[in-house]
Amino acid sequence: MKQDYYEVLGIEKGASEDDIKKAYRKMAMQYHPDRNQGNTEAEEKFKVAAEAYEVLSDGDKRARYDRFGHQGMRSNDYHQYSNANDVFSQFSDIFSGFSGGGSIFDSFFGGGQQQRQAGPERGADIQLRIPLKLEEIAVGVEKTVKVKHYRRCGTCSGTGAKGTGGVQSCTTCGGQGQVRQVRSMGFGQFVNVTTCPSCQGAGTTIKDKCTACSGEGRLQEESTLKVKIPAGVNDGNYLTLQNQGHVGRRGGAAGDALVVIQELEHEVFIRDGDDVILDLDLTFPQAALGGEIQVPTLSGQALLKIQSGTKAGHILRMRDKGIQHLNRNSKGDQLVRINIVTPTKLNKEEKGLIEKLAGMEHFKKSQGEFHKAENTDSEPQAEESGIFENLKNMFS
């Protein structure tokens, strides 16, 4: 079982953002791998601390974790959008002083710290936000979006050069794409490896630039993308469209487009997981007599049966009228919460009917009495029902 994130950082559940940051900084310094070389236990603690900080430092993720625990952090093909690298960029004063360069995130969460090979860099990812109605989330939807991104130049095929002889090996780095700086530190040498400033890591320079893209190998264009969004996604989930981000300079591979889901607030329904909640206002005669009433659902109008004697606060369940579960065929339910509306203004006829009701058997016996709640489902008498019908017609 995974350890509680608050316990990992040694803080209370109500800890402030500053407390979380201080706790993580302390652990990062203590268990950094460069201070504990060969210590797998320290390496694991460092990784878990970073994972805990990533969740607890984000307000939305922390709220989700507080409510659902580690189960709420799980996902299948669609993940909560985050850039975990930001965890480490916030503490650059800790990580920049250790050897290896790059992001410590790459080392522990996939990729490893390897020297960058000469060649054009991969293009940047782009982020798109797609607002969705609850009705669209309930069944899934395909959306068409327009995006501006860098695409490969058609004139030079992405090389950035005019003609085939326009590219030459970089004289600054000798075609390596990197430059090394060596400094003596008294007790030894400090080697700093950085991207070549002349060729930006490509290993080559251009003698004769393409006139269409000015040597970039790419041009900004507007594209139309189709995004198929499955049913059951949540606000903040994202889908990855591979190779639909910016193309890299001078033949570099394209990044990805990250499509982030934005769930719009619904005017009627409240979402609770894959269930939806509807507040239904009934008059007292409607609740007392019962009957059928039309209510909205995510797929249109539907009839709902109201039992006679329905009480305020009672919840009626409409099976399979909610949101389809993500990656499953089953659906959530629609929960209808009953509210009894009491009129604030009565005319003379309405007031007379209610006063008449107050003197009848099913009302008189409970006036001003206090007792343990019990189930009283007896049917109203004929005369009472008649008065209810009159009131029902007046208030409807």
Short mmCIF file of C-alpha atoms in Angstrom, two decimals:
data_model
loop_
_atom_site.label_atom_id
_atom_site.label_comp_id
_atom_site.label_asym_id
_atom_site.label_seq_id
_atom_site.Cartn_x
_atom_site.Cartn_y
_atom_site.Cartn_z
CA MET A 1 0.00 0.00 0.00
CA LYS A 2 1.32 3.45 -0.92
CA GLN A 3 2.32 5.69 1.96
CA ASP A 4 0.15 8.74 2.66
CA TYR A 5 1.61 11.81 0.92
CA TYR A 6 1.32 13.93 4.07
CA GLU A 7 3.27 11.28 6.01
CA VAL A 8 5.89 11.15 3.25
CA LEU A 9 6.65 14.86 3.73
CA GLY A 10 6.13 14.73 7.49
CA ILE A 11 3.39 17.36 7.60
CA GLU A 12 -0.19 17.69 8.88
CA LYS A 13 -3.16 17.42 6.53
CA GLY A 14 -3.97 21.12 6.98
CA ALA A 15 -0.42 22.26 6.18
CA SER A 16 0.01 25.53 4.27
CA GLU A 17 1.68 25.84 0.87
CA ASP A 18 4.82 27.20 2.54
CA ASP A 19 4.94 24.24 4.95
CA ILE A 20 4.65 21.80 2.03
CA LYS A 21 7.40 23.57 0.12
CA LYS A 22 9.75 23.68 3.13
CA ALA A 23 9.17 19.99 3.90
CA TYR A 24 9.89 18.96 0.34
CA ARG A 25 13.02 21.14 0.13
CA LYS A 26 14.38 19.47 3.27
CA MET A 27 13.78 15.96 1.91
CA ALA A 28 15.16 16.81 -1.53
CA MET A 29 18.41 18.02 0.02
CA GLN A 30 18.64 14.98 2.31
CA TYR A 31 17.93 12.24 -0.23
CA HIS A 32 19.29 13.72 -3.47
CA PRO A 33 20.98 10.85 -5.39
CA ASP A 34 24.22 12.77 -5.86
CA ARG A 35 24.53 12.92 -2.08
CA ASN A 36 23.59 9.27 -1.67
CA GLN A 37 25.30 7.55 -4.59
CA GLY A 38 24.55 3.84 -4.71
CA ASN A 39 21.89 4.14 -1.97
CA THR A 40 18.71 2.73 -3.55
CA GLU A 41 16.65 3.44 -0.43
CA ALA A 42 17.51 7.17 -0.57
CA GLU A 43 16.79 7.18 -4.30
CA GLU A 44 13.31 5.74 -3.69
CA LYS A 45 12.58 8.24 -0.90
CA PHE A 46 13.65 11.08 -3.19
CA LYS A 47 11.30 9.85 -5.90
CA VAL A 48 8.33 9.42 -3.54
CA ALA A 49 8.91 12.88 -2.01
CA ALA A 50 8.80 14.45 -5.48
CA GLU A 51 5.60 12.57 -6.25
CA ALA A 52 4.00 13.75 -2.99
CA TYR A 53 5.02 17.37 -3.60
CA GLU A 54 3.67 17.33 -7.16
CA VAL A 55 0.21 16.39 -5.82
CA LEU A 56 0.04 18.45 -2.61
CA SER A 57 1.43 21.64 -4.18
CA ASP A 58 -1.40 21.70 -6.75
CA GLY A 59 -4.72 22.91 -5.30
CA ASP A 60 -6.95 20.79 -7.58
CA LYS A 61 -4.87 17.63 -7.20
CA ARG A 62 -4.64 18.08 -3.44
CA ALA A 63 -8.43 18.43 -3.15
CA ARG A 64 -8.90 15.31 -5.24
CA TYR A 65 -6.33 13.39 -3.16
CA ASP A 66 -7.93 14.54 0.12
CA ARG A 67 -11.28 13.24 -1.12
CA PHE A 68 -10.31 10.02 -2.87
CA GLY A 69 -6.77 9.21 -1.70
CA HIS A 70 -4.35 7.44 -4.05
CA GLN A 71 -7.33 5.97 -5.94
CA GLY A 72 -8.23 9.48 -7.10
CA MET A 73 -4.75 9.94 -8.60
CA ARG A 74 -5.09 6.92 -10.87
CA SER A 75 -5.93 7.22 -14.55
CA ASN A 76 -6.02 5.05 -17.61
CA ASP A 77 -5.34 6.51 -21.04
CA TYR A 78 -6.41 10.02 -20.07
CA HIS A 79 -4.40 11.76 -17.38
CA GLN A 80 -4.70 14.81 -15.22
CA TYR A 81 -2.74 17.52 -17.02
CA SER A 82 0.47 18.47 -15.24
CA ASN A 83 4.06 19.28 -15.95
CA ALA A 84 5.95 17.40 -13.26
CA ASN A 85 9.18 18.99 -14.43
CA ASP A 86 7.85 22.17 -12.79
CA VAL A 87 8.35 20.51 -9.40
CA PHE A 88 12.08 20.60 -9.94
CA SER A 89 12.25 23.94 -11.74
CA GLN A 90 10.85 25.55 -8.57
CA PHE A 91 13.89 24.26 -6.65
CA SER A 92 16.61 25.00 -9.19
CA ASP A 93 18.88 26.15 -6.38
CA ILE A 94 18.87 22.56 -5.08
CA PHE A 95 19.27 20.66 -8.33
CA SER A 96 21.51 22.94 -10.39
CA GLY A 97 24.46 22.39 -8.07
CA PHE A 98 24.63 18.65 -8.71
CA SER A 99 26.33 16.92 -11.61
CA GLY A 100 24.68 15.63 -14.74
CA GLY A 101 22.71 18.71 -15.83
CA GLY A 102 19.20 18.48 -17.28
CA SER A 103 16.16 17.69 -15.19
CA ILE A 104 16.30 15.24 -12.30
CA PHE A 105 12.75 14.31 -13.31
CA ASP A 106 14.09 12.70 -16.48
CA SER A 107 16.33 10.47 -14.43
CA PHE A 108 13.67 9.02 -12.17
CA PHE A 109 10.46 9.20 -14.15
CA GLY A 110 11.57 7.96 -17.53
CA GLY A 111 14.31 8.70 -20.01
CA GLY A 112 17.41 8.86 -17.86
CA GLN A 113 20.09 11.54 -18.02
CA GLN A 114 21.90 10.94 -21.28
CA GLN A 115 24.09 13.26 -23.26
CA ARG A 116 22.17 14.89 -26.05
CA GLN A 117 23.14 13.62 -29.47
CA ALA A 118 23.91 16.03 -32.29
CA GLY A 119 20.91 16.76 -34.47
CA PRO A 120 17.88 19.04 -34.66
CA GLU A 121 15.87 19.36 -31.48
CA ARG A 122 12.30 18.10 -31.15
CA GLY A 123 9.68 20.83 -31.41
CA ALA A 124 7.73 22.10 -28.42
CA ASP A 125 4.39 20.69 -27.29
CA ILE A 126 1.32 22.89 -27.48
CA GLN A 127 -1.66 22.99 -25.17
CA LEU A 128 -5.28 23.32 -26.31
CA ARG A 129 -8.33 23.74 -24.10
CA ILE A 130 -11.66 22.33 -25.23
CA PRO A 131 -14.77 23.42 -23.27
CA LEU A 132 -17.40 20.66 -23.03
CA LYS A 133 -21.00 20.62 -21.89
CA LEU A 134 -22.10 17.93 -19.46
CA GLU A 135 -24.33 16.48 -22.20
CA GLU A 136 -21.24 16.03 -24.40
CA ILE A 137 -19.21 14.47 -21.60
CA ALA A 138 -22.04 12.02 -20.88
CA VAL A 139 -21.82 10.29 -24.27
CA GLY A 140 -18.50 11.38 -25.80
CA VAL A 141 -18.04 13.76 -28.70
CA GLU A 142 -15.80 14.58 -31.65
CA LYS A 143 -14.59 18.17 -31.81
CA THR A 144 -12.85 20.13 -34.56
CA VAL A 145 -10.30 22.70 -33.39
CA LYS A 146 -8.04 25.15 -35.18
CA VAL A 147 -4.45 25.47 -34.01
CA LYS A 148 -1.53 27.65 -35.03
CA HIS A 149 1.75 25.76 -34.96
CA TYR A 150 5.07 25.51 -36.78
CA ARG A 151 5.05 23.01 -39.66
CA ARG A 152 7.88 21.85 -41.87
CA CYS A 153 8.84 24.28 -44.64
CA GLY A 154 7.80 22.85 -48.01
CA THR A 155 10.42 24.80 -49.94
CA CYS A 156 13.50 23.36 -48.21
CA SER A 157 11.83 20.22 -46.74
CA GLY A 158 12.82 21.40 -43.28
CA THR A 159 16.60 21.68 -43.79
CA GLY A 160 16.61 25.48 -43.68
CA ALA A 161 19.08 25.55 -46.57
CA LYS A 162 18.72 26.80 -50.11
CA GLY A 163 19.73 23.84 -52.26
CA THR A 164 21.55 20.63 -51.31
CA GLY A 165 24.96 22.24 -50.74
CA GLY A 166 23.81 24.85 -48.26
CA VAL A 167 24.64 22.86 -45.10
CA GLN A 168 28.08 22.46 -43.50
CA SER A 169 29.48 21.00 -40.27
CA CYS A 170 29.51 23.46 -37.37
CA THR A 171 33.03 24.77 -36.77
CA THR A 172 32.31 25.71 -33.14
CA CYS A 173 31.44 22.22 -31.89
CA GLY A 174 32.91 20.13 -34.71
CA GLY A 175 29.52 18.66 -35.52
CA GLN A 176 28.90 17.40 -31.97
CA GLY A 177 26.07 19.81 -31.17
CA GLN A 178 27.62 20.43 -27.73
CA VAL A 179 30.52 22.37 -26.29
CA ARG A 180 32.52 21.42 -23.20
CA GLN A 181 33.97 23.91 -20.75
CA VAL A 182 36.60 22.68 -18.27
CA ARG A 183 37.44 24.62 -15.13
CA SER A 184 40.04 23.77 -12.48
CA MET A 185 38.56 23.85 -8.98
CA GLY A 186 41.74 23.17 -6.92
CA PHE A 187 40.67 19.67 -5.94
CA GLY A 188 39.95 18.65 -9.53
CA GLN A 189 38.26 19.70 -12.74
CA PHE A 190 34.68 20.77 -13.28
CA VAL A 191 33.30 19.93 -16.73
CA ASN A 192 30.23 21.80 -17.98
CA VAL A 193 28.58 20.52 -21.17
CA THR A 194 26.14 22.89 -22.90
CA THR A 195 24.29 23.10 -26.23
CA CYS A 196 26.41 24.69 -28.93
CA PRO A 197 25.41 28.36 -29.25
CA SER A 198 26.32 28.49 -32.94
CA CYS A 199 24.22 25.62 -34.28
CA GLN A 200 21.76 25.23 -31.33
CA GLY A 201 22.67 21.56 -31.05
CA ALA A 202 22.12 20.63 -34.70
CA GLY A 203 25.82 19.99 -35.39
CA THR A 204 25.55 21.82 -38.70
CA THR A 205 25.28 25.42 -39.88
CA ILE A 206 23.73 26.89 -43.03
CA LYS A 207 25.78 28.76 -45.61
CA ASP A 208 22.89 29.66 -47.89
CA LYS A 209 19.53 30.03 -46.08
CA CYS A 210 16.14 29.11 -47.51
CA THR A 211 14.36 32.35 -48.47
CA ALA A 212 10.92 31.00 -47.55
CA CYS A 213 11.69 30.22 -43.89
CA SER A 214 14.90 32.25 -43.38
CA GLY A 215 16.83 29.14 -42.41
CA GLU A 216 14.38 27.96 -39.72
CA GLY A 217 13.18 24.96 -41.71
CA ARG A 218 9.63 25.63 -40.53
CA LEU A 219 6.79 28.08 -41.03
CA GLN A 220 3.82 28.95 -38.83
CA GLU A 221 0.56 27.60 -40.21
CA GLU A 222 -3.02 27.10 -39.09
CA SER A 223 -4.29 23.53 -39.09
CA THR A 224 -7.65 21.93 -38.37
CA LEU A 225 -7.53 18.95 -35.99
CA LYS A 226 -10.26 16.48 -35.16
CA VAL A 227 -10.32 15.32 -31.55
CA LYS A 228 -12.37 12.31 -30.49
CA ILE A 229 -13.18 12.68 -26.80
CA PRO A 230 -14.50 9.61 -24.96
CA ALA A 231 -17.44 9.69 -22.59
CA GLY A 232 -16.77 10.15 -18.87
CA VAL A 233 -13.78 12.51 -18.96
CA ASN A 234 -13.29 15.01 -16.14
CA ASP A 235 -12.26 18.62 -15.96
CA GLY A 236 -8.45 18.77 -16.30
CA ASN A 237 -8.09 15.41 -18.09
CA TYR A 238 -6.06 15.63 -21.27
CA LEU A 239 -5.56 13.68 -24.48
CA THR A 240 -2.29 13.58 -26.42
CA LEU A 241 -2.31 14.12 -30.17
CA GLN A 242 1.10 12.88 -31.20
CA ASN A 243 3.20 14.93 -33.63
CA GLN A 244 0.62 17.74 -33.78
CA GLY A 245 2.69 20.26 -31.82
CA HIS A 246 5.43 22.53 -33.17
CA VAL A 247 7.89 21.04 -35.65
CA GLY A 248 11.50 21.47 -34.49
CA ARG A 249 13.90 23.82 -36.21
CA ARG A 250 15.72 22.54 -39.30
CA GLY A 251 14.17 19.09 -39.54
CA GLY A 252 13.51 18.49 -35.84
CA ALA A 253 10.65 16.11 -34.96
CA ALA A 254 7.26 17.55 -34.07
CA GLY A 255 6.07 17.87 -30.50
CA ASP A 256 2.62 16.82 -29.36
CA ALA A 257 -0.66 18.66 -28.88
CA LEU A 258 -2.09 18.26 -25.39
CA VAL A 259 -5.87 18.69 -25.46
CA VAL A 260 -7.03 19.68 -21.96
CA ILE A 261 -10.69 19.16 -21.04
CA GLN A 262 -12.58 22.10 -19.55
CA GLU A 263 -15.94 21.06 -18.08
CA LEU A 264 -18.51 23.84 -18.28
CA GLU A 265 -20.83 24.50 -15.36
CA HIS A 266 -24.34 23.21 -16.05
CA GLU A 267 -27.37 25.40 -15.44
CA VAL A 268 -29.45 22.55 -13.94
CA PHE A 269 -27.30 19.55 -13.01
CA ILE A 270 -24.56 19.10 -10.44
CA ARG A 271 -22.00 16.41 -11.29
CA ASP A 272 -21.03 13.89 -8.62
CA GLY A 273 -18.55 11.48 -10.21
CA ASP A 274 -20.57 9.87 -12.99
CA ASP A 275 -23.90 10.60 -11.29
CA VAL A 276 -25.78 13.87 -11.80
CA ILE A 277 -27.94 15.58 -9.18
CA LEU A 278 -31.13 17.50 -9.99
CA ASP A 279 -33.03 19.59 -7.44
CA LEU A 280 -36.77 19.27 -8.06
CA ASP A 281 -39.20 21.74 -6.49
CA LEU A 282 -42.67 20.35 -5.69
CA THR A 283 -45.68 22.09 -4.24
CA PHE A 284 -47.15 20.58 -1.08
CA PRO A 285 -50.18 19.16 -2.95
CA GLN A 286 -47.88 17.52 -5.54
CA ALA A 287 -45.82 15.88 -2.80
CA ALA A 288 -48.88 14.76 -0.85
CA LEU A 289 -50.88 13.36 -3.79
CA GLY A 290 -48.01 12.07 -5.94
CA GLY A 291 -48.23 11.53 -9.68
CA GLU A 292 -45.95 11.79 -12.70
CA ILE A 293 -43.90 14.82 -13.61
CA GLN A 294 -41.60 15.60 -16.53
CA VAL A 295 -37.99 16.27 -15.55
CA PRO A 296 -34.90 17.09 -17.64
CA THR A 297 -32.15 14.51 -18.14
CA LEU A 298 -28.85 14.69 -20.01
CA SER A 299 -30.55 13.02 -22.98
CA GLY A 300 -33.86 14.94 -22.95
CA GLN A 301 -37.11 14.96 -20.98
CA ALA A 302 -38.32 11.90 -19.01
CA LEU A 303 -41.30 11.06 -16.78
CA LEU A 304 -40.62 10.64 -13.08
CA LYS A 305 -43.12 8.97 -10.75
CA ILE A 306 -43.69 10.81 -7.47
CA GLN A 307 -45.10 8.62 -4.69
CA SER A 308 -47.87 10.13 -2.57
CA GLY A 309 -46.55 11.44 0.72
CA THR A 310 -43.08 12.21 -0.63
CA LYS A 311 -41.08 14.22 1.91
CA ALA A 312 -38.65 17.08 1.47
CA GLY A 313 -35.07 15.88 1.14
CA HIS A 314 -36.08 12.52 -0.31
CA ILE A 315 -33.87 11.40 -3.22
CA LEU A 316 -35.26 9.52 -6.21
CA ARG A 317 -32.85 7.54 -8.36
CA MET A 318 -33.23 7.39 -12.15
CA ARG A 319 -31.07 4.46 -13.25
CA ASP A 320 -28.58 4.89 -16.13
CA LYS A 321 -29.53 8.54 -16.67
CA GLY A 322 -26.10 9.82 -15.66
CA ILE A 323 -22.69 9.88 -17.36
CA GLN A 324 -21.12 6.90 -19.09
CA HIS A 325 -18.14 5.58 -17.14
CA LEU A 326 -14.77 6.21 -18.77
CA ASN A 327 -13.71 3.17 -20.83
CA ARG A 328 -16.80 1.22 -19.73
CA ASN A 329 -20.26 0.71 -21.20
CA SER A 330 -22.18 1.24 -17.95
CA LYS A 331 -23.54 4.60 -16.82
CA GLY A 332 -24.07 6.56 -13.65
CA ASP A 333 -27.52 7.57 -12.36
CA GLN A 334 -29.54 10.73 -12.08
CA LEU A 335 -30.40 11.60 -8.48
CA VAL A 336 -33.48 13.79 -8.05
CA ARG A 337 -33.51 15.65 -4.72
CA ILE A 338 -37.00 16.69 -3.61
CA ASN A 339 -37.67 20.18 -2.28
CA ILE A 340 -41.11 21.24 -1.01
CA VAL A 341 -41.95 24.83 -1.96
CA THR A 342 -44.01 26.79 0.56
CA PRO A 343 -45.95 29.71 -0.96
CA THR A 344 -45.27 33.07 0.68
CA LYS A 345 -48.37 34.86 -0.61
CA LEU A 346 -51.91 33.42 -0.50
CA ASN A 347 -55.18 34.83 -1.75
CA LYS A 348 -58.38 34.52 0.26
CA GLU A 349 -59.56 31.29 -1.41
CA GLU A 350 -56.17 29.56 -1.04
CA LYS A 351 -55.92 30.61 2.59
CA GLY A 352 -59.40 29.26 3.28
CA LEU A 353 -58.61 25.86 1.76
CA ILE A 354 -55.39 25.53 3.78
CA GLU A 355 -57.17 26.53 7.00
CA LYS A 356 -59.79 23.88 6.25
CA LEU A 357 -57.02 21.28 5.77
CA ALA A 358 -55.43 22.29 9.07
CA GLY A 359 -58.55 21.20 10.91
CA MET A 360 -58.72 17.72 9.33
CA GLU A 361 -57.57 14.43 10.85
CA HIS A 362 -54.18 13.97 9.14
CA PHE A 363 -53.10 17.52 9.99
CA LYS A 364 -54.76 18.33 13.30
CA LYS A 365 -53.28 15.42 15.25
CA SER A 366 -49.68 16.50 14.62
CA GLN A 367 -49.98 20.25 15.24
CA GLY A 368 -47.67 21.53 17.98
CA GLU A 369 -46.55 18.04 19.00
CA PHE A 370 -42.96 16.84 19.35
CA HIS A 371 -42.24 13.14 19.04
CA LYS A 372 -39.84 10.61 17.56
CA ALA A 373 -40.03 10.55 13.77
CA GLU A 374 -42.01 7.67 12.33
CA ASN A 375 -43.21 6.51 8.95
CA THR A 376 -46.72 7.83 8.28
CA ASP A 377 -47.70 6.66 4.81
CA SER A 378 -51.46 6.55 5.30
CA GLU A 379 -53.51 7.80 2.36
CA PRO A 380 -55.35 11.14 2.63
CA GLN A 381 -59.10 10.92 3.02
CA ALA A 382 -61.45 11.75 0.12
CA GLU A 383 -62.25 15.26 1.34
CA GLU A 384 -58.57 16.02 1.92
CA SER A 385 -57.72 14.76 -1.57
CA GLY A 386 -60.32 17.06 -3.06
CA ILE A 387 -58.84 20.08 -1.33
CA PHE A 388 -55.35 19.00 -2.44
CA GLU A 389 -56.50 18.83 -6.04
CA ASN A 390 -57.88 22.36 -5.82
CA LEU A 391 -54.62 23.60 -4.29
CA LYS A 392 -52.61 21.70 -6.85
CA ASN A 393 -54.44 23.46 -9.67
CA MET A 394 -53.96 26.83 -8.02
CA PHE A 395 -50.23 26.43 -7.40
CA SER A 396 -49.28 24.71 -10.67
#
